[in-house]
mmCIF file of C-alpha atoms in Angstrom:
data_model
loop_
_atom_site.group_PDB
_atom_site.id
_atom_site.type_symbol
_atom_site.label_atom_id
_atom_site.label_comp_id
_atom_site.label_asym_id
_atom_site.label_seq_id
_atom_site.Cartn_x
_atom_site.Cartn_y
_atom_site.Cartn_z
ATOM 1 C CA MET A 1 0.000 0.000 0.000
ATOM 2 C CA LYS A 2 0.996 3.597 -0.557
ATOM 3 C CA PHE A 3 1.651 5.609 2.592
ATOM 4 C CA ASN A 4 -1.600 7.584 2.464
ATOM 5 C CA THR A 5 -3.500 4.301 2.343
ATOM 6 C CA LYS A 6 -1.415 2.786 5.148
ATOM 7 C CA THR A 7 -2.436 5.540 7.562
ATOM 8 C CA ILE A 8 -6.015 4.311 7.241
ATOM 9 C CA HIS A 9 -5.667 0.592 6.541
ATOM 10 C CA GLY A 10 -2.111 -0.402 7.546
ATOM 11 C CA GLY A 11 -2.256 -3.291 10.009
ATOM 12 C CA GLN A 12 -5.982 -2.683 10.487
ATOM 13 C CA LYS A 13 -8.981 -4.986 10.058
ATOM 14 C CA PRO A 14 -12.589 -4.734 11.236
ATOM 15 C CA GLU A 15 -12.900 -5.915 14.822
ATOM 16 C CA ALA A 16 -13.436 -9.693 14.791
ATOM 17 C CA THR A 17 -16.424 -10.016 17.129
ATOM 18 C CA THR A 18 -18.650 -7.138 16.009
ATOM 19 C CA GLY A 19 -17.179 -6.056 12.688
ATOM 20 C CA ALA A 20 -16.559 -2.546 14.042
ATOM 21 C CA VAL A 21 -14.689 -0.565 11.384
ATOM 22 C CA VAL A 22 -12.909 1.519 14.021
ATOM 23 C CA SER A 23 -11.026 -0.392 16.702
ATOM 24 C CA PRO A 24 -13.117 -0.256 19.898
ATOM 25 C CA ILE A 25 -11.741 1.108 23.157
ATOM 26 C CA PHE A 26 -11.160 -1.989 25.261
ATOM 27 C CA GLN A 27 -11.232 -0.154 28.584
ATOM 28 C CA THR A 28 -10.439 -3.161 30.699
ATOM 29 C CA SER A 29 -7.558 -4.100 32.939
ATOM 30 C CA THR A 30 -7.964 -7.862 32.696
ATOM 31 C CA PHE A 31 -9.529 -10.628 30.606
ATOM 32 C CA ALA A 32 -11.420 -13.764 31.636
ATOM 33 C CA GLN A 33 -9.459 -16.981 31.324
ATOM 34 C CA PHE A 34 -11.620 -19.625 29.691
ATOM 35 C CA ASN A 35 -9.556 -22.628 30.746
ATOM 36 C CA ALA A 36 -7.075 -22.929 33.594
ATOM 37 C CA GLY A 37 -3.468 -23.104 32.475
ATOM 38 C CA GLU A 38 -4.201 -22.250 28.844
ATOM 39 C CA SER A 39 -2.536 -19.137 27.433
ATOM 40 C CA GLN A 40 -4.643 -16.577 25.563
ATOM 41 C CA ALA A 41 -3.805 -13.626 23.348
ATOM 42 C CA TYR A 42 -4.983 -11.253 26.076
ATOM 43 C CA ASN A 43 -4.626 -11.875 29.799
ATOM 44 C CA TYR A 44 -3.804 -8.557 31.453
ATOM 45 C CA SER A 45 -3.630 -5.128 29.797
ATOM 46 C CA ARG A 46 -0.089 -4.397 30.922
ATOM 47 C CA GLY A 47 1.020 -7.225 28.645
ATOM 48 C CA ALA A 48 -1.350 -6.502 25.768
ATOM 49 C CA ASN A 49 -4.657 -4.810 25.081
ATOM 50 C CA PRO A 50 -6.618 -5.078 21.797
ATOM 51 C CA THR A 51 -6.814 -1.311 21.290
ATOM 52 C CA ARG A 52 -3.096 -0.934 21.879
ATOM 53 C CA THR A 53 -2.390 -3.895 19.617
ATOM 54 C CA ALA A 54 -4.327 -2.220 16.803
ATOM 55 C CA LEU A 55 -2.235 0.922 17.256
ATOM 56 C CA GLU A 56 1.033 -1.013 17.396
ATOM 57 C CA LYS A 57 0.208 -2.801 14.138
ATOM 58 C CA SER A 58 -0.518 0.559 12.528
ATOM 59 C CA LEU A 59 2.791 1.993 13.778
ATOM 60 C CA ALA A 60 4.745 -0.986 12.429
ATOM 61 C CA SER A 61 3.055 -0.629 9.051
ATOM 62 C CA LEU A 62 3.808 3.097 8.774
ATOM 63 C CA GLU A 63 7.511 2.625 9.553
ATOM 64 C CA ASN A 64 7.957 -0.511 7.405
ATOM 65 C CA GLY A 65 8.758 -2.468 10.545
ATOM 66 C CA THR A 66 7.439 -5.735 11.953
ATOM 67 C CA HIS A 67 6.892 -4.862 15.619
ATOM 68 C CA GLY A 68 5.406 -1.719 17.138
ATOM 69 C CA PHE A 69 5.198 -0.724 20.801
ATOM 70 C CA ALA A 70 3.075 2.042 22.338
ATOM 71 C CA PHE A 71 4.298 3.658 25.570
ATOM 72 C CA SER A 72 3.034 6.128 28.143
ATOM 73 C CA SER A 73 5.409 8.799 26.725
ATOM 74 C CA GLY A 74 8.267 9.285 24.298
ATOM 75 C CA LEU A 75 10.759 9.278 27.150
ATOM 76 C CA ALA A 76 9.320 5.979 28.389
ATOM 77 C CA ALA A 77 10.044 4.561 24.939
ATOM 78 C CA ILE A 78 13.683 5.725 25.079
ATOM 79 C CA ASP A 79 13.933 4.389 28.639
ATOM 80 C CA CYS A 80 12.851 0.974 27.349
ATOM 81 C CA VAL A 81 15.624 0.992 24.738
ATOM 82 C CA LEU A 82 18.260 1.907 27.321
ATOM 83 C CA ARG A 83 17.097 -0.949 29.552
ATOM 84 C CA THR A 84 18.370 -3.360 26.898
ATOM 85 C CA LEU A 85 21.913 -2.197 27.740
ATOM 86 C CA LYS A 86 24.139 -3.011 30.692
ATOM 87 C CA PRO A 87 26.522 -1.032 32.952
ATOM 88 C CA GLY A 88 29.710 -0.180 31.089
ATOM 89 C CA ASP A 89 28.049 0.090 27.694
ATOM 90 C CA GLU A 90 28.696 3.258 25.704
ATOM 91 C CA ILE A 91 26.103 5.225 23.765
ATOM 92 C CA ILE A 92 27.075 7.751 21.101
ATOM 93 C CA ALA A 93 24.446 10.461 20.832
ATOM 94 C CA GLY A 94 23.990 13.546 18.735
ATOM 95 C CA ASN A 95 25.073 16.707 20.514
ATOM 96 C CA ASP A 96 21.799 18.424 19.608
ATOM 97 C CA LEU A 97 19.119 16.505 21.500
ATOM 98 C CA TYR A 98 15.712 17.231 22.964
ATOM 99 C CA GLY A 99 16.251 18.452 26.514
ATOM 100 C CA GLY A 100 14.204 15.633 28.045
ATOM 101 C CA THR A 101 16.349 13.029 26.302
ATOM 102 C CA TYR A 102 19.504 14.742 27.545
ATOM 103 C CA ARG A 103 18.067 14.792 31.078
ATOM 104 C CA LEU A 104 17.210 11.076 30.883
ATOM 105 C CA PHE A 105 20.750 10.277 29.746
ATOM 106 C CA THR A 106 22.671 12.489 32.158
ATOM 107 C CA GLN A 107 20.563 12.486 35.302
ATOM 108 C CA LEU A 108 19.265 8.922 35.312
ATOM 109 C CA PHE A 109 21.149 6.414 33.201
ATOM 110 C CA GLU A 110 24.642 7.752 33.839
ATOM 111 C CA LYS A 111 24.002 6.768 37.478
ATOM 112 C CA TYR A 112 23.358 3.208 36.330
ATOM 113 C CA GLY A 113 26.732 2.851 34.639
ATOM 114 C CA LEU A 114 25.992 3.797 31.053
ATOM 115 C CA LYS A 115 28.396 6.185 29.353
ATOM 116 C CA PHE A 116 27.148 8.788 26.878
ATOM 117 C CA ILE A 117 29.416 10.401 24.293
ATOM 118 C CA TYR A 118 28.048 13.398 22.387
ATOM 119 C CA VAL A 119 29.259 14.145 18.873
ATOM 120 C CA ASN A 120 28.321 16.242 15.869
ATOM 121 C CA MET A 121 26.472 13.665 13.777
ATOM 122 C CA ASN A 122 27.234 15.606 10.595
ATOM 123 C CA SER A 123 30.898 14.679 11.069
ATOM 124 C CA LYS A 124 31.482 11.098 9.989
ATOM 125 C CA GLU A 125 35.026 11.333 11.335
ATOM 126 C CA ALA A 126 33.864 12.440 14.801
ATOM 127 C CA LEU A 127 31.334 9.613 14.922
ATOM 128 C CA LEU A 128 33.777 6.907 13.869
ATOM 129 C CA ASN A 129 36.442 8.203 16.264
ATOM 130 C CA ALA A 130 33.961 7.890 19.140
ATOM 131 C CA ILE A 131 33.221 4.196 18.498
ATOM 132 C CA SER A 132 34.914 1.770 20.858
ATOM 133 C CA GLU A 133 34.562 -1.917 21.678
ATOM 134 C CA LYS A 134 32.047 -0.865 24.335
ATOM 135 C CA THR A 135 29.761 1.024 21.933
ATOM 136 C CA THR A 136 26.347 -0.622 21.806
ATOM 137 C CA LEU A 137 24.013 2.125 20.580
ATOM 138 C CA VAL A 138 24.113 5.220 18.391
ATOM 139 C CA TRP A 139 21.188 7.546 19.174
ATOM 140 C CA LEU A 140 20.222 10.569 17.117
ATOM 141 C CA GLU A 141 17.415 12.881 16.093
ATOM 142 C CA THR A 142 16.744 14.114 12.602
ATOM 143 C CA PRO A 143 15.516 16.787 12.263
ATOM 144 C CA THR A 144 16.910 17.811 15.627
ATOM 145 C CA ASN A 145 15.029 19.718 18.299
ATOM 146 C CA PRO A 146 15.152 22.731 18.140
ATOM 147 C CA LEU A 147 17.945 23.605 15.645
ATOM 148 C CA LEU A 148 16.568 21.389 12.867
ATOM 149 C CA LYS A 149 19.850 19.816 11.854
ATOM 150 C CA ILE A 150 19.515 16.912 9.440
ATOM 151 C CA VAL A 151 21.543 13.739 9.760
ATOM 152 C CA ASP A 152 22.147 11.356 6.858
ATOM 153 C CA ILE A 153 20.640 8.180 8.302
ATOM 154 C CA LYS A 154 21.767 5.905 5.483
ATOM 155 C CA ALA A 155 25.362 7.154 5.584
ATOM 156 C CA ILE A 156 25.604 6.890 9.374
ATOM 157 C CA SER A 157 24.071 3.416 9.445
ATOM 158 C CA LYS A 158 26.482 2.188 6.774
ATOM 159 C CA ALA A 159 29.500 3.721 8.514
ATOM 160 C CA VAL A 160 28.641 2.373 11.964
ATOM 161 C CA LYS A 161 27.658 -1.098 10.757
ATOM 162 C CA GLY A 162 30.897 -1.197 8.774
ATOM 163 C CA VAL A 163 32.796 -0.975 12.048
ATOM 164 C CA ASN A 164 30.543 -3.251 14.107
ATOM 165 C CA SER A 165 27.283 -4.657 12.773
ATOM 166 C CA ALA A 166 26.066 -5.364 16.322
ATOM 167 C CA ILE A 167 25.842 -1.657 17.224
ATOM 168 C CA LEU A 168 22.221 -0.558 17.235
ATOM 169 C CA ILE A 169 21.138 2.611 15.422
ATOM 170 C CA GLY A 170 18.224 4.413 17.082
ATOM 171 C CA ILE A 171 16.444 7.342 15.429
ATOM 172 C CA ASP A 172 14.084 9.823 17.055
ATOM 173 C CA ASN A 173 11.752 10.362 14.102
ATOM 174 C CA THR A 174 9.297 12.643 15.928
ATOM 175 C CA PHE A 175 9.810 15.801 13.863
ATOM 176 C CA ALA A 176 9.790 14.030 10.498
ATOM 177 C CA THR A 177 7.093 11.426 11.157
ATOM 178 C CA PRO A 178 6.950 8.338 8.941
ATOM 179 C CA TYR A 179 5.202 10.498 6.343
ATOM 180 C CA LEU A 180 8.491 12.290 5.601
ATOM 181 C CA GLN A 181 11.049 9.526 6.240
ATOM 182 C CA GLN A 182 11.232 5.881 7.334
ATOM 183 C CA PRO A 183 14.557 5.287 9.136
ATOM 184 C CA LEU A 184 14.295 1.483 9.155
ATOM 185 C CA THR A 185 14.348 1.551 5.364
ATOM 186 C CA LEU A 186 17.512 3.673 5.543
ATOM 187 C CA GLY A 187 19.401 1.231 7.775
ATOM 188 C CA ALA A 188 18.330 2.069 11.335
ATOM 189 C CA ASP A 189 17.375 -0.636 13.862
ATOM 190 C CA ILE A 190 14.998 1.328 16.094
ATOM 191 C CA VAL A 191 12.594 4.166 15.375
ATOM 192 C CA MET A 192 11.205 6.223 18.243
ATOM 193 C CA HIS A 193 8.341 8.721 18.251
ATOM 194 C CA SER A 194 6.888 11.042 20.771
ATOM 195 C CA ALA A 195 3.406 10.210 19.507
ATOM 196 C CA THR A 196 2.212 13.126 21.614
ATOM 197 C CA LYS A 197 3.248 15.286 18.683
ATOM 198 C CA TYR A 198 2.361 14.709 15.018
ATOM 199 C CA LEU A 199 1.104 11.124 15.242
ATOM 200 C CA GLY A 200 -1.627 12.112 17.698
ATOM 201 C CA GLY A 201 -1.781 15.526 16.107
ATOM 202 C CA HIS A 202 -4.454 17.139 18.292
ATOM 203 C CA SER A 203 -2.644 17.987 21.565
ATOM 204 C CA ASP A 204 -4.888 15.612 23.516
ATOM 205 C CA LEU A 205 -2.624 12.720 24.497
ATOM 206 C CA VAL A 206 0.832 11.871 25.822
ATOM 207 C CA MET A 207 2.380 8.795 24.240
ATOM 208 C CA GLY A 208 5.582 7.263 22.909
ATOM 209 C CA ALA A 209 6.272 4.606 20.305
ATOM 210 C CA LEU A 210 9.001 2.264 19.126
ATOM 211 C CA VAL A 211 9.143 0.307 15.873
ATOM 212 C CA VAL A 212 11.713 -2.377 14.997
ATOM 213 C CA LYS A 213 12.045 -5.193 12.486
ATOM 214 C CA ASN A 214 14.348 -7.568 14.386
ATOM 215 C CA ASP A 215 12.460 -10.338 16.199
ATOM 216 C CA LYS A 216 15.030 -10.814 18.971
ATOM 217 C CA LEU A 217 15.206 -7.089 19.701
ATOM 218 C CA ALA A 218 11.404 -6.904 19.651
ATOM 219 C CA GLU A 219 11.176 -9.714 22.185
ATOM 220 C CA GLU A 220 13.560 -7.917 24.532
ATOM 221 C CA LEU A 221 11.735 -4.606 24.188
ATOM 222 C CA HIS A 222 8.405 -6.276 24.859
ATOM 223 C CA PHE A 223 9.747 -7.921 27.995
ATOM 224 C CA ASN A 224 11.170 -4.599 29.242
ATOM 225 C CA GLN A 225 7.901 -2.819 28.592
ATOM 226 C CA PHE A 226 5.852 -5.555 30.256
ATOM 227 C CA ALA A 227 8.175 -5.771 33.256
ATOM 228 C CA ALA A 228 8.456 -1.991 33.803
ATOM 229 C CA GLY A 229 4.842 -1.241 32.863
ATOM 230 C CA ALA A 230 5.250 1.959 30.862
ATOM 231 C CA ILE A 231 2.336 1.201 28.540
ATOM 232 C CA ALA A 232 -0.114 3.357 26.625
ATOM 233 C CA GLY A 233 -3.694 3.059 27.849
ATOM 234 C CA PRO A 234 -6.596 2.033 25.598
ATOM 235 C CA MET A 235 -8.169 5.507 25.414
ATOM 236 C CA ASP A 236 -4.889 7.148 24.366
ATOM 237 C CA SER A 237 -4.286 4.308 21.910
ATOM 238 C CA PHE A 238 -7.684 5.007 20.356
ATOM 239 C CA LEU A 239 -6.890 8.720 20.071
ATOM 240 C CA ALA A 240 -3.521 7.994 18.454
ATOM 241 C CA LEU A 241 -5.126 5.632 15.940
ATOM 242 C CA ARG A 242 -7.649 8.309 15.057
ATOM 243 C CA GLY A 243 -4.877 10.877 14.649
ATOM 244 C CA ILE A 244 -2.825 8.610 12.407
ATOM 245 C CA LYS A 245 -5.702 8.311 9.926
ATOM 246 C CA THR A 246 -5.248 11.988 8.994
ATOM 247 C CA LEU A 247 -1.459 12.132 9.408
ATOM 248 C CA HIS A 248 -0.743 12.425 5.692
ATOM 249 C CA ILE A 249 -3.112 15.300 5.008
ATOM 250 C CA ARG A 250 -2.093 17.144 8.183
ATOM 251 C CA MET A 251 1.595 16.806 7.398
ATOM 252 C CA GLN A 252 1.059 18.102 3.894
ATOM 253 C CA ARG A 253 -0.443 21.305 5.292
ATOM 254 C CA HIS A 254 2.143 21.588 8.099
ATOM 255 C CA CYS A 255 4.914 21.397 5.510
ATOM 256 C CA GLU A 256 3.241 23.803 3.087
ATOM 257 C CA ASN A 257 2.714 26.383 5.814
ATOM 258 C CA ALA A 258 6.166 25.953 7.393
ATOM 259 C CA ILE A 259 8.128 26.735 4.233
ATOM 260 C CA LYS A 260 6.089 29.914 3.771
ATOM 261 C CA VAL A 261 6.741 30.915 7.376
ATOM 262 C CA ALA A 262 10.475 30.241 6.961
ATOM 263 C CA VAL A 263 10.683 32.404 3.836
ATOM 264 C CA PHE A 264 8.663 35.155 5.510
ATOM 265 C CA LEU A 265 10.974 35.195 8.537
ATOM 266 C CA LYS A 266 14.120 35.061 6.410
ATOM 267 C CA ASN A 267 13.003 38.193 4.573
ATOM 268 C CA HIS A 268 11.816 40.119 7.625
ATOM 269 C CA PRO A 269 14.066 43.025 8.682
ATOM 270 C CA LYS A 270 13.709 42.265 12.403
ATOM 271 C CA VAL A 271 14.631 38.589 12.152
ATOM 272 C CA GLY A 272 18.188 37.326 12.506
ATOM 273 C CA ALA A 273 18.919 33.630 12.007
ATOM 274 C CA VAL A 274 16.293 31.250 10.619
ATOM 275 C CA TYR A 275 16.660 27.479 11.067
ATOM 276 C CA PHE A 276 14.682 25.428 8.554
ATOM 277 C CA PRO A 277 16.042 22.605 6.373
ATOM 278 C CA GLY A 278 13.842 23.648 3.459
ATOM 279 C CA LEU A 279 15.846 26.841 2.925
ATOM 280 C CA GLU A 280 18.580 26.347 0.340
ATOM 281 C CA ASP A 281 21.196 28.043 2.546
ATOM 282 C CA HIS A 282 20.578 25.545 5.363
ATOM 283 C CA PRO A 283 23.804 23.511 5.751
ATOM 284 C CA ASN A 284 21.896 20.220 5.504
ATOM 285 C CA TYR A 285 19.478 21.204 2.735
ATOM 286 C CA LYS A 286 20.802 18.640 0.243
ATOM 287 C CA ILE A 287 20.590 15.796 2.775
ATOM 288 C CA ALA A 288 17.061 16.810 3.738
ATOM 289 C CA LYS A 289 15.963 16.973 0.115
ATOM 290 C CA LYS A 290 17.407 13.526 -0.551
ATOM 291 C CA GLN A 291 16.193 11.850 2.638
ATOM 292 C CA MET A 292 12.818 13.459 3.348
ATOM 293 C CA LYS A 293 9.615 13.781 1.349
ATOM 294 C CA SER A 294 9.349 17.412 2.506
ATOM 295 C CA PHE A 295 10.929 19.531 5.248
ATOM 296 C CA GLY A 296 8.563 19.324 8.206
ATOM 297 C CA GLY A 297 6.415 21.730 10.155
ATOM 298 C CA VAL A 298 8.866 23.259 12.639
ATOM 299 C CA VAL A 299 10.754 26.526 12.109
ATOM 300 C CA SER A 300 13.186 28.025 14.622
ATOM 301 C CA PHE A 301 14.565 31.551 14.553
ATOM 302 C CA SER A 302 15.995 34.406 16.576
ATOM 303 C CA LEU A 303 15.490 38.150 16.366
ATOM 304 C CA LYS A 304 18.228 40.537 15.330
ATOM 305 C CA ASP A 305 17.750 42.061 18.758
ATOM 306 C CA GLU A 306 18.825 39.007 20.743
ATOM 307 C CA SER A 307 18.057 40.518 24.140
ATOM 308 C CA LYS A 308 15.813 38.633 26.545
ATOM 309 C CA ALA A 309 13.473 41.628 26.636
ATOM 310 C CA ALA A 310 12.945 41.608 22.862
ATOM 311 C CA THR A 311 12.475 37.826 22.773
ATOM 312 C CA PHE A 312 9.933 37.847 25.603
ATOM 313 C CA LYS A 313 8.109 40.800 24.052
ATOM 314 C CA PHE A 314 7.597 38.786 20.869
ATOM 315 C CA LEU A 315 6.380 35.776 22.876
ATOM 316 C CA GLU A 316 3.925 37.956 24.762
ATOM 317 C CA ASN A 317 2.635 39.730 21.641
ATOM 318 C CA ILE A 318 1.952 36.715 19.453
ATOM 319 C CA LYS A 319 -1.694 35.654 19.580
ATOM 320 C CA LEU A 320 -2.596 32.907 17.090
ATOM 321 C CA PHE A 321 0.467 30.906 18.121
ATOM 322 C CA THR A 322 -0.066 29.455 21.581
ATOM 323 C CA LEU A 323 2.897 29.774 23.955
ATOM 324 C CA ALA A 324 3.125 26.206 25.222
ATOM 325 C CA GLU A 325 5.240 23.114 25.596
ATOM 326 C CA SER A 326 5.026 20.456 22.885
ATOM 327 C CA LEU A 327 4.421 20.710 19.149
ATOM 328 C CA GLY A 328 2.830 18.888 16.248
ATOM 329 C CA GLY A 329 -0.797 19.740 16.945
ATOM 330 C CA VAL A 330 -3.161 21.174 14.366
ATOM 331 C CA GLU A 331 -2.839 24.538 16.119
ATOM 332 C CA SER A 332 0.273 26.698 15.799
ATOM 333 C CA MET A 333 2.477 26.812 18.901
ATOM 334 C CA VAL A 334 5.506 28.826 19.948
ATOM 335 C CA ASN A 335 8.177 27.586 22.343
ATOM 336 C CA HIS A 336 11.055 29.316 24.116
ATOM 337 C CA SER A 337 13.609 26.522 24.172
ATOM 338 C CA ALA A 338 15.836 27.909 26.928
ATOM 339 C CA THR A 339 13.006 28.046 29.480
ATOM 340 C CA MET A 340 10.797 25.254 28.175
ATOM 341 C CA SER A 341 11.939 22.251 26.109
ATOM 342 C CA HIS A 342 15.615 22.594 27.158
ATOM 343 C CA ALA A 343 15.240 24.111 30.623
ATOM 344 C CA SER A 344 16.843 21.031 32.206
ATOM 345 C CA MET A 345 20.029 21.431 30.151
ATOM 346 C CA PRO A 346 22.760 23.524 31.805
ATOM 347 C CA LYS A 347 23.117 26.896 30.115
ATOM 348 C CA GLU A 348 26.746 26.341 29.174
ATOM 349 C CA GLU A 349 25.795 23.082 27.423
ATOM 350 C CA ARG A 350 22.914 24.757 25.601
ATOM 351 C CA LEU A 351 25.147 27.554 24.381
ATOM 352 C CA LYS A 352 27.787 25.108 23.139
ATOM 353 C CA ILE A 353 25.331 23.635 20.667
ATOM 354 C CA GLY A 354 23.731 26.943 19.711
ATOM 355 C CA ILE A 355 20.556 27.044 21.812
ATOM 356 C CA ALA A 356 20.741 30.664 22.937
ATOM 357 C CA ASP A 357 18.253 32.427 25.183
ATOM 358 C CA SER A 358 17.021 34.257 22.080
ATOM 359 C CA LEU A 359 16.012 31.102 20.187
ATOM 360 C CA ILE A 360 12.315 30.743 19.365
ATOM 361 C CA ARG A 361 10.763 27.532 18.027
ATOM 362 C CA LEU A 362 7.555 27.594 16.000
ATOM 363 C CA SER A 363 5.353 24.561 15.467
ATOM 364 C CA VAL A 364 3.449 25.739 12.410
ATOM 365 C CA GLY A 365 -0.130 24.516 12.438
ATOM 366 C CA ILE A 366 -2.615 23.885 9.664
ATOM 367 C CA GLU A 367 -4.507 27.186 9.896
ATOM 368 C CA ALA A 368 -4.905 29.468 6.898
ATOM 369 C CA ILE A 369 -1.389 30.659 6.087
ATOM 370 C CA GLU A 370 -2.602 34.250 5.711
ATOM 371 C CA ASP A 371 -3.642 34.284 9.372
ATOM 372 C CA VAL A 372 -0.400 32.643 10.482
ATOM 373 C CA LEU A 373 1.757 35.213 8.687
ATOM 374 C CA ALA A 374 -0.397 38.125 9.859
ATOM 375 C CA ASP A 375 0.090 37.000 13.472
ATOM 376 C CA LEU A 376 3.862 36.830 13.056
ATOM 377 C CA GLU A 377 3.933 40.230 11.349
ATOM 378 C CA SER A 378 1.911 41.801 14.134
ATOM 379 C CA ALA A 379 4.054 40.318 16.922
ATOM 380 C CA LEU A 380 7.305 41.349 15.211
ATOM 381 C CA ASN A 381 6.208 44.949 14.712
ATOM 382 C CA LEU A 382 4.696 45.647 18.145
#
């Protein structure tokens, strides 16, 4: 099936008992056992739930994988991956990560004996130099949050596997969504999503997801999820399934609007730097054009006046864009990375990778573009 068809039909069938076209919400914690000692498909909802199973089959289909897993959050999904490792293992990560991921790495798993090495993933030399006999996982985002750097997944996978085929490649695909790129097809082993964002698409759930195509890895991830219990509930699974059905048409509009916003900002006299991979002067434009179907719905920028006062004035003046955590909903949102998404990252570390106090991240929604641009114009000129 083509992708647009997969969002509606991928991994989905009418419900077996009633023929319901939409997967019902199986709001139950447990299931009756019909015969003592005989295993059933569903016993207890921590292990599996029919609504969650329907979602996980959809996720696997979208990412061209064989096994999908739905979690209580994106960070819970990453946590599950890290639980496959052991003390002394080394993880090479991109040096431009979502602040919550960085916090999980540095404030939790470093205490448990994992070692994290941060490199510029656009430097093949830096990546290969960081690999040691203890390297077990390479973890990266593309596009990155919030600087929208693009990493060549195919090139990195080939380079890393050429050194040691056992090293796992994990990709945070949240910003791109499977509509724009499928990392497993490009050589990755694990795809992660904060399904809270574009997959759900309506700012009404918190959820994470993993997709893999290796049976042994899938078995280990399932055990970790079952044992630790970080599962998505049936109601949230239903909402995510509903969101996925319109993912392709929402992403089309997000992308269409975002490129227009990026061009508008680039040409505005009060705007300084603009970060968007769809601009031809973006350092990773060629990689993005090769690897992605389009360039996504997030645009980051800073004002020429980089003072905190000017930045906060813009954030206070903008009206259509909601000042809020998160992104990927149908409504436009604005985020101040230094005090919101990356507040847990020490300032000196933020500044090293270019996340200044003046950086503003826009999640461009699917509203009429004329209204979106008028709101930005108004906020910039007040």
